[in-house]
Amino acid sequence: MRVGQGIDVHVFSDDPDRPLVLGGVIVPEGPGLAGHSDADVLLHALTDALLGAAALGDLGTVFGSDDPRYAQAPSSVFVGEALRRAGQAGWRLVNADCTIVAQRPRLAAHRVYIADGLHRVLGVTPGTVSVKSTSTDGLGMIGRGEGIACLAVALLERVPAG
Ligand SMILES: [Zn+2]
């Protein structure tokens, strides 16, 4: 078995029309996050955890943060490709655990909705991925409501041969 971890942080966007996307689903409260792709901070952290567990590099080097192909791209592309590459290297996902760190919006009520979306995006059995949320009690950049961070851990196991 192999474990990997990922972390990502995005600042909120000034664009009031930009949706907040977490785990591939839109959280209606917003505000949206700034970034080259859809700025899905949860999927970015999870992608890095998957790539890390399989020792296949990281989000920036695999996909290129200024590659025009990924401008406004849904981050499901990244996590799907990370899963595919891990699979090609002989690994499959056992489970993953994600913690979203946000002062705003309050995400506790959306946790299950986000997790459901995430399972659809990954094409894995419900219960494979856990989504948790916390705040920083008003401390620091997250506490001042300037953006959202996410931490993720993923466990992979060898696909049995044959
Ligand atoms: Zn990111």
Short mmCIF file of N, CA and C and ligand atoms in Angstrom, two decimals:
data_model
loop_
_atom_site.label_atom_id
_atom_site.label_comp_id
_atom_site.label_asym_id
_atom_site.label_seq_id
_atom_site.Cartn_x
_atom_site.Cartn_y
_atom_site.Cartn_z
N MET A 1 0.84 -1.20 0.00
CA MET A 1 0.00 0.00 0.00
C MET A 1 0.87 1.25 0.00
N ARG A 2 0.30 2.33 -0.49
CA ARG A 2 1.05 3.59 -0.57
C ARG A 2 0.13 4.73 -0.12
N VAL A 3 0.68 5.65 0.66
CA VAL A 3 -0.09 6.81 1.09
C VAL A 3 0.46 8.06 0.43
N GLY A 4 -0.41 9.02 0.15
CA GLY A 4 0.03 10.30 -0.42
C GLY A 4 -0.76 11.43 0.20
N GLN A 5 -0.15 12.60 0.24
CA GLN A 5 -0.87 13.75 0.79
C GLN A 5 -0.84 14.90 -0.20
N GLY A 6 -1.84 15.76 -0.11
CA GLY A 6 -1.90 16.93 -0.98
C GLY A 6 -2.48 18.11 -0.23
N ILE A 7 -2.03 19.31 -0.60
CA ILE A 7 -2.57 20.53 0.00
C ILE A 7 -2.72 21.56 -1.10
N ASP A 8 -3.76 22.37 -1.00
CA ASP A 8 -3.95 23.45 -1.97
C ASP A 8 -4.66 24.62 -1.30
N VAL A 9 -4.39 25.81 -1.79
CA VAL A 9 -5.02 27.04 -1.28
C VAL A 9 -5.39 27.92 -2.47
N HIS A 10 -6.59 28.48 -2.47
CA HIS A 10 -6.98 29.46 -3.49
C HIS A 10 -7.60 30.67 -2.81
N VAL A 11 -7.31 31.86 -3.36
CA VAL A 11 -7.90 33.10 -2.87
C VAL A 11 -9.27 33.27 -3.55
N PHE A 12 -10.19 33.95 -2.85
CA PHE A 12 -11.50 34.21 -3.47
C PHE A 12 -11.33 35.14 -4.66
N SER A 13 -12.18 34.93 -5.68
CA SER A 13 -12.16 35.75 -6.89
C SER A 13 -12.92 37.06 -6.67
N ASP A 14 -12.53 38.10 -7.41
CA ASP A 14 -13.27 39.37 -7.38
C ASP A 14 -14.50 39.30 -8.28
N ASP A 15 -14.55 38.27 -9.14
CA ASP A 15 -15.63 38.15 -10.11
C ASP A 15 -16.88 37.58 -9.42
N PRO A 16 -17.93 38.39 -9.26
CA PRO A 16 -19.12 37.92 -8.54
C PRO A 16 -19.87 36.80 -9.27
N ASP A 17 -19.57 36.63 -10.57
CA ASP A 17 -20.27 35.60 -11.35
C ASP A 17 -19.55 34.25 -11.32
N ARG A 18 -18.35 34.21 -10.70
CA ARG A 18 -17.58 32.97 -10.70
C ARG A 18 -18.14 32.01 -9.64
N PRO A 19 -18.51 30.78 -10.04
CA PRO A 19 -19.08 29.85 -9.06
C PRO A 19 -18.01 29.27 -8.13
N LEU A 20 -18.43 28.90 -6.92
CA LEU A 20 -17.56 28.18 -6.00
C LEU A 20 -17.74 26.69 -6.28
N VAL A 21 -16.66 26.03 -6.74
CA VAL A 21 -16.72 24.61 -7.09
C VAL A 21 -15.86 23.83 -6.12
N LEU A 22 -16.46 22.88 -5.43
CA LEU A 22 -15.73 22.05 -4.46
C LEU A 22 -16.07 20.59 -4.71
N GLY A 23 -15.09 19.78 -5.04
CA GLY A 23 -15.34 18.37 -5.30
C GLY A 23 -16.19 18.17 -6.54
N GLY A 24 -16.13 19.13 -7.47
CA GLY A 24 -16.87 19.00 -8.72
C GLY A 24 -18.32 19.46 -8.64
N VAL A 25 -18.77 19.95 -7.48
CA VAL A 25 -20.14 20.46 -7.37
C VAL A 25 -20.10 21.95 -7.01
N ILE A 26 -21.15 22.66 -7.45
CA ILE A 26 -21.22 24.10 -7.17
C ILE A 26 -21.87 24.32 -5.81
N VAL A 27 -21.18 25.08 -4.97
CA VAL A 27 -21.73 25.46 -3.66
C VAL A 27 -22.37 26.85 -3.85
N PRO A 28 -23.71 26.91 -3.76
CA PRO A 28 -24.41 28.12 -4.20
C PRO A 28 -24.04 29.40 -3.43
N GLU A 29 -23.65 29.29 -2.18
CA GLU A 29 -23.33 30.50 -1.41
C GLU A 29 -22.16 31.29 -2.01
N GLY A 30 -21.19 30.58 -2.63
CA GLY A 30 -19.99 31.26 -3.09
C GLY A 30 -19.25 31.89 -1.92
N PRO A 31 -18.35 32.86 -2.14
CA PRO A 31 -17.92 33.34 -3.45
C PRO A 31 -16.99 32.35 -4.15
N GLY A 32 -16.82 32.53 -5.46
CA GLY A 32 -15.95 31.65 -6.23
C GLY A 32 -14.49 31.90 -5.90
N LEU A 33 -13.65 30.94 -6.26
CA LEU A 33 -12.21 31.04 -6.03
C LEU A 33 -11.50 31.41 -7.34
N ALA A 34 -10.42 32.18 -7.21
CA ALA A 34 -9.64 32.58 -8.37
C ALA A 34 -8.69 31.45 -8.76
N GLY A 35 -8.41 31.31 -10.06
CA GLY A 35 -7.47 30.28 -10.51
C GLY A 35 -7.57 30.07 -12.00
N HIS A 36 -6.56 29.38 -12.53
CA HIS A 36 -6.45 29.14 -13.96
C HIS A 36 -7.57 28.21 -14.44
N SER A 37 -7.81 27.15 -13.68
CA SER A 37 -8.87 26.19 -14.02
C SER A 37 -10.15 26.64 -13.31
N ASP A 38 -10.99 25.69 -12.89
CA ASP A 38 -12.19 26.06 -12.14
C ASP A 38 -11.86 26.31 -10.66
N ALA A 39 -10.58 26.21 -10.29
CA ALA A 39 -10.10 26.52 -8.93
C ALA A 39 -10.74 25.62 -7.87
N ASP A 40 -11.01 24.36 -8.25
CA ASP A 40 -11.61 23.41 -7.30
C ASP A 40 -10.51 22.94 -6.34
N VAL A 41 -10.41 23.66 -5.22
CA VAL A 41 -9.31 23.46 -4.28
C VAL A 41 -9.32 22.03 -3.71
N LEU A 42 -10.51 21.45 -3.57
CA LEU A 42 -10.62 20.09 -3.04
C LEU A 42 -10.07 19.07 -4.05
N LEU A 43 -10.48 19.20 -5.30
CA LEU A 43 -9.99 18.25 -6.31
C LEU A 43 -8.49 18.42 -6.56
N HIS A 44 -7.99 19.66 -6.43
CA HIS A 44 -6.54 19.87 -6.61
C HIS A 44 -5.75 19.17 -5.50
N ALA A 45 -6.20 19.31 -4.26
CA ALA A 45 -5.51 18.66 -3.14
C ALA A 45 -5.57 17.14 -3.30
N LEU A 46 -6.74 16.65 -3.72
CA LEU A 46 -6.91 15.20 -3.88
C LEU A 46 -6.07 14.67 -5.05
N THR A 47 -5.99 15.43 -6.13
CA THR A 47 -5.16 15.04 -7.27
C THR A 47 -3.70 14.90 -6.83
N ASP A 48 -3.23 15.87 -6.05
CA ASP A 48 -1.84 15.81 -5.56
C ASP A 48 -1.63 14.63 -4.62
N ALA A 49 -2.64 14.30 -3.81
CA ALA A 49 -2.53 13.15 -2.91
C ALA A 49 -2.42 11.86 -3.72
N LEU A 50 -3.22 11.74 -4.80
CA LEU A 50 -3.19 10.54 -5.64
C LEU A 50 -1.86 10.43 -6.38
N LEU A 51 -1.42 11.55 -6.97
CA LEU A 51 -0.13 11.53 -7.68
C LEU A 51 1.00 11.23 -6.71
N GLY A 52 0.91 11.80 -5.49
CA GLY A 52 1.95 11.60 -4.49
C GLY A 52 2.03 10.15 -4.04
N ALA A 53 0.87 9.53 -3.83
CA ALA A 53 0.86 8.13 -3.37
C ALA A 53 1.50 7.21 -4.41
N ALA A 54 1.29 7.54 -5.69
CA ALA A 54 1.85 6.71 -6.76
C ALA A 54 3.23 7.21 -7.20
N ALA A 55 3.72 8.29 -6.55
CA ALA A 55 5.02 8.91 -6.90
C ALA A 55 5.07 9.27 -8.38
N LEU A 56 4.03 9.96 -8.84
CA LEU A 56 3.91 10.32 -10.26
C LEU A 56 4.02 11.83 -10.48
N GLY A 57 4.62 12.56 -9.55
CA GLY A 57 4.77 14.00 -9.72
C GLY A 57 3.69 14.77 -8.98
N ASP A 58 3.44 15.99 -9.44
CA ASP A 58 2.40 16.80 -8.79
C ASP A 58 1.56 17.52 -9.85
N LEU A 59 0.49 18.13 -9.38
CA LEU A 59 -0.48 18.78 -10.25
C LEU A 59 0.18 19.76 -11.22
N GLY A 60 1.07 20.61 -10.67
CA GLY A 60 1.71 21.66 -11.48
C GLY A 60 2.57 21.09 -12.59
N THR A 61 3.34 20.04 -12.29
CA THR A 61 4.25 19.51 -13.31
C THR A 61 3.53 18.59 -14.29
N VAL A 62 2.51 17.87 -13.81
CA VAL A 62 1.79 16.95 -14.71
C VAL A 62 0.90 17.73 -15.67
N PHE A 63 0.22 18.77 -15.18
CA PHE A 63 -0.77 19.47 -16.00
C PHE A 63 -0.34 20.88 -16.42
N GLY A 64 0.61 21.50 -15.73
CA GLY A 64 1.07 22.83 -16.13
C GLY A 64 0.06 23.91 -15.77
N SER A 65 0.39 24.75 -14.78
CA SER A 65 -0.60 25.71 -14.27
C SER A 65 -0.84 26.86 -15.27
N ASP A 66 -0.01 26.98 -16.33
CA ASP A 66 -0.33 28.01 -17.33
C ASP A 66 -0.57 27.41 -18.72
N ASP A 67 -0.79 26.10 -18.76
CA ASP A 67 -1.11 25.43 -20.02
C ASP A 67 -2.50 25.88 -20.50
N PRO A 68 -2.58 26.51 -21.72
CA PRO A 68 -3.87 27.03 -22.19
C PRO A 68 -4.95 25.95 -22.31
N ARG A 69 -4.54 24.67 -22.45
CA ARG A 69 -5.55 23.59 -22.54
C ARG A 69 -6.37 23.48 -21.27
N TYR A 70 -5.80 23.96 -20.15
CA TYR A 70 -6.48 23.77 -18.88
C TYR A 70 -7.12 25.05 -18.35
N ALA A 71 -7.12 26.14 -19.16
CA ALA A 71 -7.79 27.37 -18.75
C ALA A 71 -9.27 27.07 -18.56
N GLN A 72 -9.80 27.40 -17.42
CA GLN A 72 -11.22 27.17 -17.08
C GLN A 72 -11.60 25.69 -17.11
N ALA A 73 -10.62 24.80 -17.15
CA ALA A 73 -10.93 23.37 -17.23
C ALA A 73 -11.60 22.90 -15.94
N PRO A 74 -12.58 21.97 -16.07
CA PRO A 74 -13.10 21.37 -14.84
C PRO A 74 -12.01 20.49 -14.23
N SER A 75 -11.82 20.60 -12.93
CA SER A 75 -10.71 19.88 -12.28
C SER A 75 -10.96 18.38 -12.23
N SER A 76 -12.19 17.94 -12.61
CA SER A 76 -12.44 16.51 -12.71
C SER A 76 -11.48 15.89 -13.74
N VAL A 77 -11.06 16.69 -14.72
CA VAL A 77 -10.08 16.24 -15.72
C VAL A 77 -8.78 15.83 -15.02
N PHE A 78 -8.32 16.67 -14.06
CA PHE A 78 -7.06 16.41 -13.37
C PHE A 78 -7.14 15.15 -12.50
N VAL A 79 -8.20 15.08 -11.69
CA VAL A 79 -8.29 13.96 -10.75
C VAL A 79 -8.53 12.66 -11.52
N GLY A 80 -9.31 12.75 -12.62
CA GLY A 80 -9.56 11.57 -13.44
C GLY A 80 -8.26 11.06 -14.06
N GLU A 81 -7.45 11.99 -14.56
CA GLU A 81 -6.17 11.62 -15.18
C GLU A 81 -5.20 11.06 -14.12
N ALA A 82 -5.21 11.63 -12.91
CA ALA A 82 -4.34 11.13 -11.84
C ALA A 82 -4.72 9.69 -11.48
N LEU A 83 -6.04 9.43 -11.40
CA LEU A 83 -6.51 8.06 -11.11
C LEU A 83 -6.11 7.11 -12.23
N ARG A 84 -6.24 7.60 -13.48
CA ARG A 84 -5.92 6.76 -14.63
C ARG A 84 -4.43 6.41 -14.63
N ARG A 85 -3.58 7.43 -14.37
CA ARG A 85 -2.13 7.18 -14.36
C ARG A 85 -1.73 6.25 -13.22
N ALA A 86 -2.37 6.43 -12.06
CA ALA A 86 -2.09 5.55 -10.92
C ALA A 86 -2.48 4.12 -11.29
N GLY A 87 -3.65 3.98 -11.97
CA GLY A 87 -4.12 2.67 -12.40
C GLY A 87 -3.16 2.01 -13.37
N GLN A 88 -2.65 2.84 -14.28
CA GLN A 88 -1.68 2.34 -15.27
C GLN A 88 -0.41 1.83 -14.59
N ALA A 89 -0.06 2.48 -13.46
CA ALA A 89 1.14 2.09 -12.71
C ALA A 89 0.85 0.94 -11.75
N GLY A 90 -0.41 0.45 -11.78
CA GLY A 90 -0.73 -0.74 -10.99
C GLY A 90 -1.35 -0.45 -9.63
N TRP A 91 -1.89 0.79 -9.46
CA TRP A 91 -2.47 1.16 -8.17
C TRP A 91 -3.95 1.47 -8.30
N ARG A 92 -4.70 1.14 -7.24
CA ARG A 92 -6.09 1.58 -7.18
C ARG A 92 -6.36 2.21 -5.82
N LEU A 93 -7.39 3.07 -5.81
CA LEU A 93 -7.70 3.85 -4.61
C LEU A 93 -8.39 2.98 -3.56
N VAL A 94 -7.86 2.98 -2.35
CA VAL A 94 -8.53 2.32 -1.22
C VAL A 94 -9.48 3.32 -0.57
N ASN A 95 -8.95 4.45 -0.12
CA ASN A 95 -9.79 5.51 0.42
C ASN A 95 -9.02 6.82 0.40
N ALA A 96 -9.76 7.90 0.57
CA ALA A 96 -9.14 9.22 0.69
C ALA A 96 -9.91 10.00 1.74
N ASP A 97 -9.22 10.93 2.37
CA ASP A 97 -9.83 11.78 3.39
C ASP A 97 -9.44 13.22 3.10
N CYS A 98 -10.44 14.09 2.99
CA CYS A 98 -10.19 15.49 2.62
C CYS A 98 -10.72 16.41 3.71
N THR A 99 -9.95 17.42 4.05
CA THR A 99 -10.41 18.44 5.00
C THR A 99 -10.37 19.81 4.33
N ILE A 100 -11.54 20.41 4.18
CA ILE A 100 -11.62 21.77 3.63
C ILE A 100 -11.50 22.75 4.80
N VAL A 101 -10.62 23.74 4.65
CA VAL A 101 -10.44 24.74 5.71
C VAL A 101 -10.99 26.07 5.18
N ALA A 102 -12.10 26.51 5.76
CA ALA A 102 -12.76 27.73 5.27
C ALA A 102 -13.47 28.44 6.42
N GLN A 103 -13.34 29.75 6.45
CA GLN A 103 -14.12 30.53 7.41
C GLN A 103 -15.49 30.85 6.82
N ARG A 104 -15.51 31.05 5.50
CA ARG A 104 -16.75 31.31 4.76
C ARG A 104 -16.63 30.67 3.39
N PRO A 105 -17.72 30.19 2.81
CA PRO A 105 -19.02 30.01 3.46
C PRO A 105 -18.98 28.86 4.45
N ARG A 106 -19.98 28.76 5.28
CA ARG A 106 -20.10 27.62 6.19
C ARG A 106 -20.41 26.38 5.35
N LEU A 107 -19.59 25.34 5.48
CA LEU A 107 -19.71 24.19 4.58
C LEU A 107 -20.29 22.94 5.23
N ALA A 108 -20.46 22.98 6.55
CA ALA A 108 -20.90 21.77 7.26
C ALA A 108 -22.16 21.18 6.62
N ALA A 109 -23.10 22.05 6.25
CA ALA A 109 -24.38 21.59 5.70
C ALA A 109 -24.21 20.99 4.30
N HIS A 110 -23.08 21.30 3.63
CA HIS A 110 -22.88 20.84 2.25
C HIS A 110 -21.97 19.63 2.15
N ARG A 111 -21.47 19.18 3.29
CA ARG A 111 -20.46 18.12 3.31
C ARG A 111 -20.90 16.86 2.53
N VAL A 112 -22.12 16.42 2.81
CA VAL A 112 -22.61 15.18 2.19
C VAL A 112 -22.84 15.38 0.69
N TYR A 113 -23.37 16.55 0.33
CA TYR A 113 -23.61 16.93 -1.06
C TYR A 113 -22.29 16.96 -1.83
N ILE A 114 -21.26 17.55 -1.21
CA ILE A 114 -19.94 17.61 -1.84
C ILE A 114 -19.36 16.20 -1.99
N ALA A 115 -19.49 15.38 -0.94
CA ALA A 115 -18.95 14.02 -0.99
C ALA A 115 -19.66 13.20 -2.07
N ASP A 116 -20.98 13.36 -2.20
CA ASP A 116 -21.74 12.64 -3.24
C ASP A 116 -21.21 13.00 -4.62
N GLY A 117 -20.98 14.31 -4.84
CA GLY A 117 -20.45 14.78 -6.12
C GLY A 117 -19.08 14.19 -6.39
N LEU A 118 -18.28 14.16 -5.36
CA LEU A 118 -16.91 13.66 -5.47
C LEU A 118 -16.90 12.19 -5.89
N HIS A 119 -17.79 11.39 -5.32
CA HIS A 119 -17.86 9.98 -5.67
C HIS A 119 -18.28 9.80 -7.14
N ARG A 120 -19.17 10.69 -7.60
CA ARG A 120 -19.57 10.63 -9.02
C ARG A 120 -18.38 11.00 -9.92
N VAL A 121 -17.68 12.07 -9.53
CA VAL A 121 -16.53 12.53 -10.32
C VAL A 121 -15.48 11.42 -10.43
N LEU A 122 -15.22 10.74 -9.30
CA LEU A 122 -14.15 9.73 -9.27
C LEU A 122 -14.63 8.38 -9.79
N GLY A 123 -15.94 8.18 -9.83
CA GLY A 123 -16.49 6.89 -10.24
C GLY A 123 -16.14 5.79 -9.24
N VAL A 124 -16.20 6.13 -7.95
CA VAL A 124 -15.88 5.14 -6.91
C VAL A 124 -17.11 4.92 -6.02
N THR A 125 -17.08 3.83 -5.26
CA THR A 125 -18.18 3.45 -4.38
C THR A 125 -18.38 4.50 -3.29
N PRO A 126 -19.64 4.87 -3.00
CA PRO A 126 -19.89 5.79 -1.89
C PRO A 126 -19.21 5.30 -0.60
N GLY A 127 -18.63 6.22 0.13
CA GLY A 127 -17.91 5.87 1.35
C GLY A 127 -16.41 5.76 1.14
N THR A 128 -15.98 5.77 -0.14
CA THR A 128 -14.54 5.67 -0.42
C THR A 128 -13.81 6.95 0.01
N VAL A 129 -14.49 8.09 -0.19
CA VAL A 129 -13.85 9.37 0.12
C VAL A 129 -14.62 10.09 1.21
N SER A 130 -13.89 10.59 2.19
CA SER A 130 -14.49 11.37 3.26
C SER A 130 -14.22 12.85 3.03
N VAL A 131 -15.23 13.68 3.28
CA VAL A 131 -15.06 15.13 3.17
C VAL A 131 -15.41 15.76 4.51
N LYS A 132 -14.46 16.48 5.08
CA LYS A 132 -14.68 17.16 6.34
C LYS A 132 -14.45 18.66 6.13
N SER A 133 -15.00 19.47 7.04
CA SER A 133 -14.72 20.91 6.93
C SER A 133 -14.46 21.48 8.31
N THR A 134 -13.62 22.51 8.32
CA THR A 134 -13.31 23.19 9.57
C THR A 134 -13.01 24.65 9.25
N SER A 135 -12.95 25.48 10.27
CA SER A 135 -12.52 26.87 10.10
C SER A 135 -11.19 27.03 10.83
N THR A 136 -10.65 28.24 10.84
CA THR A 136 -9.44 28.47 11.64
C THR A 136 -9.75 29.38 12.83
N ASP A 137 -11.04 29.42 13.21
CA ASP A 137 -11.44 30.25 14.34
C ASP A 137 -11.04 31.72 14.14
N GLY A 138 -11.09 32.16 12.91
CA GLY A 138 -10.81 33.57 12.62
C GLY A 138 -9.35 33.91 12.46
N LEU A 139 -8.48 32.92 12.61
CA LEU A 139 -7.03 33.19 12.54
C LEU A 139 -6.51 33.16 11.10
N GLY A 140 -5.61 34.09 10.78
CA GLY A 140 -4.87 34.04 9.53
C GLY A 140 -5.68 34.36 8.29
N MET A 141 -5.09 34.05 7.11
CA MET A 141 -5.72 34.45 5.85
C MET A 141 -7.05 33.74 5.62
N ILE A 142 -7.12 32.47 6.04
CA ILE A 142 -8.38 31.74 5.90
C ILE A 142 -9.40 32.35 6.86
N GLY A 143 -8.96 32.64 8.07
CA GLY A 143 -9.84 33.21 9.10
C GLY A 143 -10.39 34.57 8.71
N ARG A 144 -9.60 35.34 7.95
CA ARG A 144 -10.06 36.65 7.48
C ARG A 144 -10.99 36.51 6.27
N GLY A 145 -11.24 35.27 5.88
CA GLY A 145 -12.17 35.02 4.78
C GLY A 145 -11.60 35.37 3.43
N GLU A 146 -10.28 35.23 3.25
CA GLU A 146 -9.64 35.62 1.99
C GLU A 146 -9.62 34.47 0.97
N GLY A 147 -9.83 33.26 1.43
CA GLY A 147 -9.80 32.12 0.52
C GLY A 147 -10.10 30.82 1.24
N ILE A 148 -9.84 29.72 0.55
CA ILE A 148 -10.13 28.38 1.07
C ILE A 148 -8.91 27.49 0.85
N ALA A 149 -8.60 26.67 1.85
CA ALA A 149 -7.53 25.68 1.73
C ALA A 149 -8.14 24.28 1.81
N CYS A 150 -7.42 23.30 1.32
CA CYS A 150 -7.86 21.91 1.47
C CYS A 150 -6.66 20.99 1.63
N LEU A 151 -6.79 20.03 2.52
CA LEU A 151 -5.78 19.00 2.73
C LEU A 151 -6.41 17.66 2.37
N ALA A 152 -5.63 16.79 1.74
CA ALA A 152 -6.15 15.49 1.35
C ALA A 152 -5.10 14.42 1.57
N VAL A 153 -5.55 13.24 1.96
CA VAL A 153 -4.70 12.07 2.09
C VAL A 153 -5.36 10.95 1.29
N ALA A 154 -4.57 10.22 0.51
CA ALA A 154 -5.10 9.11 -0.28
C ALA A 154 -4.28 7.86 -0.04
N LEU A 155 -4.96 6.72 0.06
CA LEU A 155 -4.29 5.43 0.20
C LEU A 155 -4.55 4.60 -1.06
N LEU A 156 -3.48 4.09 -1.63
CA LEU A 156 -3.57 3.24 -2.82
C LEU A 156 -3.11 1.83 -2.46
N GLU A 157 -3.67 0.84 -3.17
CA GLU A 157 -3.17 -0.53 -3.01
C GLU A 157 -2.84 -1.10 -4.38
N ARG A 158 -1.94 -2.07 -4.41
CA ARG A 158 -1.58 -2.75 -5.64
C ARG A 158 -2.77 -3.51 -6.20
N VAL A 159 -3.01 -3.33 -7.47
CA VAL A 159 -4.02 -4.14 -8.13
C VAL A 159 -3.44 -5.55 -8.26
N PRO A 160 -4.19 -6.57 -7.79
CA PRO A 160 -3.64 -7.93 -7.90
C PRO A 160 -3.37 -8.29 -9.36
N ALA A 161 -2.25 -8.91 -9.63
CA ALA A 161 -1.88 -9.28 -10.99
C ALA A 161 -2.84 -10.31 -11.55
N GLY A 162 -3.11 -10.19 -12.84
CA GLY A 162 -3.98 -11.15 -13.51
C GLY A 162 -5.43 -10.78 -13.28
ZN ZN B 1 -5.45 24.66 -6.95
#
